[in-house]
Structures are given as structure tokens and as C-alpha cells.
């Protein structure tokens, strides 16, 4: 199967009538016996049916799907469980389209997210593609707009997964820039400018050039512009675009290094968010900046002890070449402050292993200089099924960012996730700013809810919803 971006997804539509000759899905809540939704009177339920969220049991030609207690996470889990079961059934020769009889209290948006994303699959293989579930019709009192918006968010998540999952022998900075340009053509009004290494050198993007200097494949800056409104607030989203990370001279251990193809998951989330914002024609101005580089080991790689001059002139003392993400983000953020006049600046990155230790693998770290901005991002995550935990920016650690031989030092002592955020704050120009560290939830090694192994697509939905609901 050839590598394609974006990956085809299950089509979901809302309707008020059932189709003839199409398999049906009946919903079930836990109970003794389980409580079945519309259409359940005609279904013989076996003892194995419990109503647990995500439990999909075939009962003759039809299916019974457990939706649990009805929380948003239950509905996402239910949708994902159904999609996985029906995909597996299609591979065994079963149907590829079904009608789902919804209950009146169905959380349609969460359910659709699970349906579209739970069966996501990314493979590069010579084998022919197996039969897959193609479409689902939701029957009941369903607002088509709820389905469309949920499909848009799911599509943004899936695109983020596609970009992050793409192997790095294919995905270098030029490929990511070219792909972003192609994707933007499907979003009318979204403008893209790609800046090469000559432009970066001329403009003084010392952080991006330093990180990318060890690779034979030079860096890029992707600049996406959406002018969905005249005047009004302007958001700038900055995403880390490290297309592969060896750690540079401060080389990473071999174990787990293969996962560094996903080290541009933050940049992927920004690209996917901008394309979705444009397709939805949101009435807001949003700029996306994705500084892209490969962090490799060679004679031209940057070194611990180097002093790097960023865009705008600020200098950084390098202590660990594996802390490369903050180096490229600093350039892009400084560029945004000087040239784009944003009302709010948000960066997103797989930045520090410390956040994985602090928050685990399912929650993103949220740092912010502004309480209102932090609340808006956390609420966007809650609405879209992405969990964030606000982290502090302690004043007693701020001075540790200062360097004796440069303006700032790249890796101050202390708690790694916090000090990385304090470093980035030096490049925000005092603007309302938030930093989203997704090192934990950007990747998964097993199924849970709508997430599948590999890149999770985390943060894309939050960014889209944040922009959709942003006001000054």
C-alpha cells in the first residue's frame, strides 16, 4: 500500500431514516440486563453483552454497542470500539456500511470522534489494502452541524497523525514544507510561504540553522496565513518541526530513537489546525509558523558550548544539543513578536521528557503567562477530549535562565519542563503566551478511547477549538 497523506477515513452522516439491507447497530447501557436503545426490542442479547463502553458484540447480522455511563470519554471509547470491530469484520468479509440507532442523550460529537479516529490505521506495505469499514449513518435526532464539526476535528487529528507517522527517510524539512503547501491548496484562502536555508541565514534564524546544520537535508520555515476576518484578534501558533532527532552530538540512546520520526508532532498539529480553520472559514486571523530541521550528528553539527544568535539578536549558550526544540521555537517566536503583532502567541512541541514523568502519557503540559489564555486552552481541550494540566512558571527559577557568556542558557538547572518553558518565555516579548508540551500524549503504544498506537494527533483539536472560540 503506497504512502498517502491524508489517510482515507470513515465517512459519517446524519439521517432520520434507516436504510434497507444495511446492518444495524443498537446501543446498550450497563444494567441487569443491559438497557438497549432504539431498535433493541428486536435484538436477542447474549450474556456476554454488558453495555461497557466500547464493547461491540455481533448479534446475528446486527451489532450491540456498549456506551457505558454516558461521559464524553465513554462515547469516544464506544465509537472507537465500534469502528475497530467493524473494520475487523470487513476484513473477514463482513459489511462495510452500517446504520447506528442513536439514543436521545447521545453525545454525538464525542461519538463521531471515536468512530472516525478509532479505526485509523497507518501502514506502508506492498500488500493490497484490506477491506475496511467505509461509512456509517447516524439515525435519530442528530444535528448535521454537530457531525460536520466533529468530522472536521477528527480529520485534523488524523492529518496530524499522518504527518507525524511518516518515516523520516521520506519526511525531511523539504517534504514537510511541500506537503503543507499541497494540503493548503485544499483549504481556499490559506496562504503558504516556505523559506529555505538561504532566507533563514539572511534573516538571522541562528537557532534553526544551528540545529539543522548537522544534516545534509537543510532546514525550512513554513509560514501559513489565514485571514478569516478584517481586523479583530490575531493568533499565532508555532509548532516544533524536527523531522528527526538523533540528539545531535549529545546523542540519544538507541532504544526509542526510532520514535523520533514523531518529533515534529507539534508542527504537524499546527499545519492540521490551520488547514481545518481555513476549511471551516472561521472568522479570525491565524498565522502558523513551523520551523523545520533535522537534528543530526556530523562534522557540521552544533556543539555543547556554542553560543547561537537567534532571530532578533538574543544569544543562547548551548549546553545540550538534544534540547533542540526550544532552539528552533525561539527563532520563530521572536520572528512572530517582531513582525506579526499577535494578540496571543501559542507554541506546541514534543519538548521535554520531564513532562512525561510529571504528567504521564495522556495529559499535556500547559504553561501560560496569562490566566485567561490558559483557561481558554484548557476549556478547548475539555470540549474536544484532550486533557491539559496547567504547570507553574515560578519566579524563583526565572533568573536561572540567564547565562554568564550569553543572554540566556539553553538548559537551566532545575525541573526540566518548567525551565524549558521559562527559556521560551524570553522570546515572547511580553505578549500573552502559552506553551503546550505534548511530549507525553503525542505518541501511544496501545489503543485507548479514540487513540491508536503511533502518533496520536494530540493538540490539533484543541488548537482548532481555541481559534473557533477566541475573542478579545
Coordinates of C-alpha atoms in Angstrom, one line a residue:
X1 CA 0.0 0.0 0.0
X2 CA 1.6 3.3 -1.0
X3 CA 2.3 6.1 1.4
X4 CA -0.6 8.6 1.2
X5 CA -1.4 11.8 3.1
X6 CA -4.1 12.2 4.2
X7 CA -5.2 8.7 5.1
X8 CA -8.8 7.9 3.9
X9 CA -11.2 7.9 6.9
X10 CA -14.7 6.5 7.6
X11 CA -17.5 8.7 6.3
X12 CA -20.1 9.6 8.8
X13 CA -23.5 11.2 8.1
X14 CA -26.7 12.1 10.0
X15 CA -30.1 11.0 8.8
X16 CA -33.6 10.3 10.2
X17 CA -34.3 7.1 8.3
X18 CA -32.8 3.6 8.2
X19 CA -31.6 2.1 5.0
X20 CA -32.9 -1.3 3.7
X21 CA -30.5 -4.1 3.6
X22 CA -27.9 -2.4 5.8
X23 CA -26.5 -3.9 9.1
X24 CA -27.7 -2.0 12.2
X25 CA -26.0 -1.1 15.5
X26 CA -28.1 -0.9 18.7
X27 CA -26.7 1.0 21.7
X28 CA -26.6 -0.6 25.2
X29 CA -26.1 0.9 28.7
X30 CA -24.9 -1.3 31.7
X31 CA -27.6 -2.9 33.7
X32 CA -29.1 -6.3 34.7
X33 CA -30.0 -6.9 31.9
X34 CA -28.3 -4.2 29.8
X35 CA -30.6 -1.4 28.8
X36 CA -30.9 -1.3 25.0
X37 CA -31.6 1.8 22.9
X38 CA -33.9 2.2 19.9
X39 CA -34.3 -0.9 17.9
X40 CA -33.2 -3.1 20.8
X41 CA -36.6 -4.9 21.1
X42 CA -35.8 -6.9 18.0
X43 CA -32.3 -8.0 19.2
X44 CA -31.6 -11.1 21.2
X45 CA -28.9 -10.3 23.7
X46 CA -26.3 -12.9 24.7
X47 CA -24.9 -13.0 28.3
X48 CA -21.6 -11.6 27.0
X49 CA -23.3 -8.2 26.4
X50 CA -22.6 -5.9 29.4
X51 CA -23.0 -2.4 28.0
X52 CA -19.5 -1.5 28.9
X53 CA -18.2 1.5 26.8
X54 CA -16.5 0.2 23.6
X55 CA -17.8 -3.3 23.9
X56 CA -19.1 -4.3 20.4
X57 CA -20.8 -7.7 20.0
X58 CA -22.2 -9.1 16.8
X59 CA -25.7 -10.5 17.3
X60 CA -26.6 -12.2 14.0
X61 CA -26.4 -9.6 11.3
X62 CA -26.6 -6.7 13.7
X63 CA -24.4 -5.4 16.4
X64 CA -24.8 -4.3 20.0
X65 CA -22.5 -1.5 21.2
X66 CA -21.9 -0.6 24.9
X67 CA -21.7 3.1 25.6
X68 CA -21.0 2.9 29.3
X69 CA -22.2 5.7 31.7
X70 CA -22.5 8.3 29.0
X71 CA -19.5 10.6 29.8
X72 CA -17.7 12.1 26.8
X73 CA -14.8 9.7 27.2
X74 CA -17.3 6.8 27.2
X75 CA -18.8 8.0 23.9
X76 CA -15.4 8.3 22.3
X77 CA -14.5 4.9 23.6
X78 CA -17.7 3.5 22.2
X79 CA -17.3 5.0 18.8
X80 CA -13.7 3.8 18.6
X81 CA -14.6 0.3 19.8
X82 CA -17.3 0.0 17.1
X83 CA -15.0 1.3 14.4
X84 CA -12.4 -1.3 15.3
X85 CA -14.9 -4.1 15.4
X86 CA -16.5 -3.2 12.1
X87 CA -13.1 -2.8 10.4
X88 CA -12.1 -6.3 11.6
X89 CA -15.5 -7.6 10.4
X90 CA -15.0 -6.0 7.0
X91 CA -11.6 -7.7 6.7
X92 CA -13.3 -11.1 7.4
X93 CA -15.8 -10.4 4.6
X94 CA -18.5 -8.5 6.6
X95 CA -20.3 -5.3 5.7
X96 CA -18.6 -2.0 5.1
X97 CA -21.6 0.3 5.8
X98 CA -23.9 0.3 8.8
X99 CA -26.7 2.3 10.4
X100 CA -26.4 3.3 14.1
X101 CA -29.6 3.9 16.1
X102 CA -28.8 6.7 18.5
X103 CA -30.3 7.3 21.9
X104 CA -31.7 10.8 22.7
X105 CA -28.9 11.6 25.1
X106 CA -26.1 10.6 22.7
X107 CA -23.0 12.8 22.8
X108 CA -22.8 13.0 19.1
X109 CA -19.6 14.9 18.8
X110 CA -17.6 12.6 21.1
X111 CA -19.1 9.5 19.4
X112 CA -18.2 10.7 15.9
X113 CA -14.6 11.5 17.1
X114 CA -14.3 7.9 18.2
X115 CA -15.9 6.5 15.1
X116 CA -13.6 8.3 12.7
X117 CA -10.4 8.0 14.7
X118 CA -10.7 4.7 16.4
X119 CA -10.1 2.7 13.2
X120 CA -7.3 4.9 12.0
X121 CA -4.5 2.9 10.5
X122 CA -1.2 3.9 9.0
X123 CA 0.9 1.4 7.2
X124 CA 3.4 1.4 4.4
X125 CA 3.4 -2.0 2.8
X126 CA 3.5 -3.9 -0.5
X127 CA 0.3 -5.8 0.4
X128 CA -3.0 -4.8 -1.1
X129 CA -5.2 -2.8 1.3
X130 CA -7.7 -5.0 3.1
X131 CA -11.5 -4.3 3.0
X132 CA -12.4 -1.6 5.6
X133 CA -15.4 0.0 7.0
X134 CA -16.4 2.8 4.6
X135 CA -19.4 4.6 6.1
X136 CA -21.8 4.9 9.0
X137 CA -25.2 6.6 9.1
X138 CA -26.3 8.0 12.5
X139 CA -30.1 7.7 12.8
X140 CA -32.0 9.8 15.3
X141 CA -32.3 13.4 16.4
X142 CA -28.9 14.4 15.2
X143 CA -27.8 17.9 14.2
X144 CA -25.8 17.6 10.9
X145 CA -23.7 20.5 12.1
X146 CA -22.5 18.5 15.1
X147 CA -21.5 15.7 12.9
X148 CA -19.6 18.0 10.4
X149 CA -17.7 19.8 13.2
X150 CA -16.7 16.5 14.8
X151 CA -15.6 15.1 11.5
X152 CA -13.5 18.3 10.9
X153 CA -11.8 17.8 14.3
X154 CA -11.2 14.1 13.7
X155 CA -9.8 14.9 10.3
X156 CA -7.4 17.4 11.8
X157 CA -6.3 14.8 14.3
X158 CA -5.8 12.1 11.6
X159 CA -3.8 14.5 9.5
X160 CA -1.5 15.3 12.4
X161 CA -1.1 11.5 12.9
X162 CA -0.3 11.1 9.2
X163 CA 2.4 13.7 9.2
X164 CA 4.0 12.5 12.4
X165 CA 3.8 8.8 11.5
X166 CA 5.5 9.3 8.1
X167 CA 9.0 7.7 8.2
X168 CA 11.9 10.2 8.2
X169 CA 13.6 8.7 5.2
X170 CA 10.6 10.3 3.4
X171 CA 9.9 13.2 5.7
X172 CA 12.6 15.8 5.7
X173 CA 12.1 19.5 6.1
X174 CA 11.5 20.0 2.4
X175 CA 9.0 17.1 2.3
X176 CA 7.0 18.6 5.2
X177 CA 7.0 22.0 3.6
X178 CA 5.9 20.7 0.2
X179 CA 3.2 18.6 1.8
X180 CA 1.9 21.5 3.8
X181 CA 1.8 23.5 0.6
X182 CA -0.2 20.8 -1.1
X183 CA -2.6 20.4 1.8
X184 CA -3.2 24.2 1.8
X185 CA -4.5 24.0 -1.8
X186 CA -7.5 22.1 -0.4
X187 CA -8.3 25.0 2.0
X188 CA -9.2 28.0 -0.1
X189 CA -7.8 31.2 1.3
X190 CA -5.0 29.6 3.2
X191 CA -1.7 31.1 2.1
X192 CA 1.7 29.3 2.5
X193 CA 5.2 30.7 2.2
X194 CA 8.2 28.3 2.5
X195 CA 11.5 29.8 3.5
X196 CA 14.7 28.0 2.6
X197 CA 18.1 27.9 4.3
X198 CA 19.4 30.9 2.4
X199 CA 16.5 33.0 3.5
X200 CA 16.9 31.7 7.1
X201 CA 20.6 32.7 7.0
X202 CA 19.9 36.1 5.6
X203 CA 17.2 36.8 8.2
X204 CA 19.3 35.6 11.1
X205 CA 17.5 32.4 12.2
X206 CA 20.5 31.1 14.1
X207 CA 18.7 28.6 16.2
X208 CA 17.1 26.8 13.2
X209 CA 20.4 26.9 11.3
X210 CA 22.4 25.5 14.2
X211 CA 20.0 22.6 14.8
X212 CA 19.8 21.8 11.0
X213 CA 23.5 22.3 10.4
X214 CA 24.4 18.7 11.0
X215 CA 22.1 17.3 8.4
X216 CA 22.6 17.0 4.6
X217 CA 18.9 17.9 4.3
X218 CA 18.6 21.7 5.1
X219 CA 16.0 23.4 7.3
X220 CA 12.9 25.2 6.3
X221 CA 10.4 27.6 7.8
X222 CA 6.7 27.0 6.9
X223 CA 4.6 30.2 7.2
X224 CA 0.8 29.7 6.9
X225 CA -1.6 32.6 6.9
X226 CA -5.3 32.6 7.3
X227 CA -7.1 36.0 7.0
X228 CA -10.6 35.0 8.0
X229 CA -11.6 38.4 9.3
X230 CA -10.6 42.0 8.7
X231 CA -9.3 43.4 11.9
X232 CA -10.1 41.6 15.1
X233 CA -7.8 39.3 17.1
X234 CA -4.7 37.7 15.5
X235 CA -3.5 34.4 16.8
X236 CA 0.0 33.0 16.1
X237 CA 0.5 29.3 16.5
X238 CA 4.1 28.0 16.5
X239 CA 4.9 24.3 16.1
X240 CA 8.1 22.4 16.6
X241 CA 9.0 20.7 13.3
X242 CA 12.0 18.5 14.0
X243 CA 11.6 15.8 11.3
X244 CA 14.1 13.5 13.0
X245 CA 16.1 13.9 16.2
X246 CA 19.2 11.9 16.9
X247 CA 20.0 14.3 19.8
X248 CA 22.9 15.7 17.8
X249 CA 26.4 15.4 19.4
X250 CA 24.5 14.9 22.7
X251 CA 23.2 11.7 21.1
X252 CA 20.2 9.9 22.3
X253 CA 20.3 6.3 23.4
X254 CA 19.4 3.9 20.6
X255 CA 16.4 2.5 22.4
X256 CA 13.4 4.5 21.4
X257 CA 15.2 6.7 18.8
X258 CA 13.0 5.3 16.0
X259 CA 10.1 7.2 17.6
X260 CA 11.8 10.5 16.8
X261 CA 10.1 10.5 13.5
X262 CA 7.2 11.9 15.5
X263 CA 9.3 14.8 17.0
X264 CA 7.5 17.2 14.7
X265 CA 4.1 16.3 16.1
X266 CA 3.7 19.9 17.3
X267 CA 4.4 21.3 13.9
X268 CA 2.0 18.7 12.4
X269 CA -0.7 19.9 14.8
X270 CA -0.2 23.5 13.7
X271 CA -0.4 22.5 10.0
X272 CA -3.5 20.5 10.5
X273 CA -5.1 23.2 12.7
X274 CA -4.6 25.9 10.0
X275 CA -5.9 23.8 7.2
X276 CA -9.0 22.9 9.3
X277 CA -9.5 26.6 10.4
X278 CA -9.4 27.6 6.7
X279 CA -11.8 24.8 5.6
X280 CA -14.3 25.9 8.2
X281 CA -13.8 29.5 7.2
X282 CA -13.5 30.7 10.8
X283 CA -13.8 34.5 11.2
X284 CA -10.4 35.1 12.8
X285 CA -6.9 35.8 11.7
X286 CA -4.5 32.9 12.4
X287 CA -0.8 32.5 11.5
X288 CA 1.0 29.2 11.7
X289 CA 4.8 29.0 11.9
X290 CA 6.6 25.7 11.7
X291 CA 10.4 25.8 11.9
X292 CA 11.7 22.5 10.4
X293 CA 15.0 20.9 10.8
X294 CA 16.7 17.5 11.2
X295 CA 19.0 17.2 14.3
X296 CA 21.9 15.0 13.1
X297 CA 25.4 14.1 14.1
X298 CA 28.1 15.2 11.7
X299 CA 31.2 17.5 11.4
X300 CA 28.9 20.4 10.8
X301 CA 26.6 19.8 13.8
X302 CA 26.3 22.4 16.5
X303 CA 28.1 21.6 19.8
X304 CA 27.6 22.0 23.5
X305 CA 29.3 25.2 24.5
X306 CA 28.4 27.0 21.3
X307 CA 26.8 30.5 21.5
X308 CA 24.0 30.8 19.0
X309 CA 22.4 34.1 17.9
X310 CA 18.7 33.9 17.3
X311 CA 16.4 36.0 15.1
X312 CA 16.3 39.5 16.7
X313 CA 19.8 39.2 18.2
X314 CA 19.3 37.3 21.5
X315 CA 22.1 34.8 22.2
X316 CA 21.9 31.4 23.7
X317 CA 24.6 29.3 25.4
X318 CA 24.1 25.7 24.2
X319 CA 24.6 23.0 26.8
X320 CA 22.8 20.0 25.3
X321 CA 22.2 19.6 21.6
X322 CA 19.3 17.3 22.3
X323 CA 17.4 20.3 23.6
X324 CA 17.0 21.4 20.0
X325 CA 13.2 22.1 20.0
X326 CA 13.5 25.2 22.1
X327 CA 16.2 26.5 19.8
X328 CA 14.0 26.5 16.7
X329 CA 10.9 27.7 18.5
X330 CA 12.9 30.6 19.9
X331 CA 13.6 31.9 16.4
X332 CA 10.0 31.5 15.2
X333 CA 8.6 33.1 18.3
X334 CA 10.9 36.1 18.1
X335 CA 10.0 36.5 14.4
X336 CA 6.3 36.5 15.3
X337 CA 6.8 39.1 18.0
X338 CA 8.7 41.4 15.8
X339 CA 6.7 41.0 12.5
X340 CA 3.2 39.7 13.1
X341 CA 1.8 41.7 16.0
X342 CA -0.2 38.8 17.5
X343 CA -2.8 39.2 20.3
X344 CA -1.8 35.8 21.6
X345 CA 1.1 33.5 20.9
X346 CA 0.9 29.7 21.4
X347 CA 3.6 27.2 20.9
X348 CA 3.2 23.5 20.8
X349 CA 6.0 20.9 20.9
X350 CA 7.2 17.5 22.0
X351 CA 9.7 19.3 24.1
X352 CA 10.8 17.6 27.3
X353 CA 10.9 14.1 28.7
X354 CA 10.3 15.7 32.1
X355 CA 6.7 16.3 31.2
X356 CA 6.2 12.6 30.6
X357 CA 7.5 12.0 34.1
X358 CA 5.3 14.7 35.6
X359 CA 2.0 14.1 33.8
X360 CA 2.3 10.7 32.1
X361 CA 1.3 9.8 28.6
X362 CA -2.2 11.1 28.3
X363 CA -2.1 14.7 29.5
X364 CA -0.3 17.7 28.0
X365 CA 1.5 20.3 30.0
X366 CA 0.1 23.8 29.8
X367 CA 2.3 26.8 30.7
X368 CA 0.9 30.3 30.3
X369 CA 1.8 33.9 31.1
X370 CA -1.9 34.8 31.1
X371 CA -4.7 33.3 33.1
X372 CA -7.4 33.9 30.6
X373 CA -5.4 32.4 27.8
X374 CA -4.6 29.3 29.9
X375 CA -8.3 28.9 30.7
X376 CA -9.3 29.2 27.1
X377 CA -6.9 26.5 26.0
X378 CA -7.9 24.2 28.9
X379 CA -11.6 24.6 28.0
X380 CA -10.9 23.9 24.3
X381 CA -9.2 20.7 25.4
X382 CA -12.1 19.7 27.6
X383 CA -14.6 20.3 24.8
X384 CA -12.6 18.3 22.3
X385 CA -11.4 15.4 24.5
X386 CA -7.8 16.5 25.1
X387 CA -6.6 16.8 28.7
X388 CA -4.3 19.6 29.8
X389 CA -2.8 20.4 33.2
X390 CA -1.5 23.8 34.0
X391 CA 2.1 24.0 35.2
X392 CA 3.7 26.8 37.1
X393 CA 6.3 29.4 36.0
X394 CA 8.0 30.0 39.3
X395 CA 9.6 33.4 39.8
X396 CA 12.5 31.9 41.8
X397 CA 13.6 29.9 38.8
X398 CA 13.5 32.7 36.2
X399 CA 17.0 34.1 36.9
X400 CA 18.4 30.6 36.2
X401 CA 17.8 31.1 32.5
X402 CA 20.5 33.8 32.4
X403 CA 23.9 32.8 31.1
X404 CA 27.3 34.1 32.1
X405 CA 28.6 34.2 28.5
X406 CA 25.4 34.8 26.5
X407 CA 22.0 36.3 27.1
X408 CA 20.3 33.0 28.1
X409 CA 21.3 29.4 28.5
X410 CA 19.5 26.6 26.8
X411 CA 19.2 24.2 29.6
X412 CA 19.0 25.9 33.0
X413 CA 19.2 23.7 36.1
X414 CA 16.0 22.5 37.9
X415 CA 12.8 20.9 36.7
X416 CA 13.3 20.3 33.0
X417 CA 9.8 21.1 31.7
X418 CA 9.5 24.3 33.7
X419 CA 12.9 25.6 32.9
X420 CA 12.3 24.9 29.2
X421 CA 9.1 27.0 29.3
X422 CA 11.0 29.8 31.2
X423 CA 13.6 29.8 28.4
X424 CA 10.9 30.1 25.7
X425 CA 9.3 33.0 27.7
X426 CA 12.4 35.0 27.0
X427 CA 11.3 35.2 23.3
X428 CA 7.7 36.2 23.8
X429 CA 8.2 40.0 24.0
X430 CA 5.8 40.1 27.0
X431 CA 2.8 39.1 24.8
X432 CA 0.1 36.8 26.2
X433 CA 1.7 33.4 25.6
X434 CA 1.1 29.7 26.2
X435 CA 3.4 26.8 25.8
X436 CA 1.9 23.3 25.2
X437 CA 4.4 20.5 26.0
X438 CA 3.0 17.3 24.3
X439 CA 6.0 15.0 24.8
X440 CA 3.8 12.5 26.6
X441 CA 0.5 12.4 24.8
X442 CA 1.8 12.9 21.3
X443 CA 2.6 9.2 21.0
X444 CA 0.8 6.0 22.2
X445 CA 1.8 2.4 22.3
X446 CA -1.7 0.9 22.7
X447 CA -5.3 1.6 22.0
X448 CA -7.3 3.7 24.4
X449 CA -10.5 5.7 23.6
X450 CA -10.0 7.1 20.1
X451 CA -6.2 6.8 20.3
X452 CA -4.3 4.1 18.4
X453 CA -0.6 3.1 18.6
X454 CA 1.8 5.5 17.0
X455 CA 1.3 9.3 16.7
X456 CA -1.9 10.3 18.5
X457 CA -2.6 13.7 16.8
X458 CA -2.8 15.3 20.2
X459 CA -3.3 19.1 20.3
X460 CA -4.7 19.7 16.9
X461 CA -8.3 19.6 18.1
X462 CA -7.5 22.0 21.0
X463 CA -5.9 24.5 18.6
X464 CA -8.9 24.4 16.2
X465 CA -11.5 24.8 19.0
X466 CA -9.4 27.5 20.7
X467 CA -9.3 29.5 17.5
X468 CA -13.1 28.9 16.8
X469 CA -14.0 30.4 20.2
X470 CA -11.3 33.0 20.6
X471 CA -12.5 36.6 21.4
X472 CA -10.5 39.6 22.7

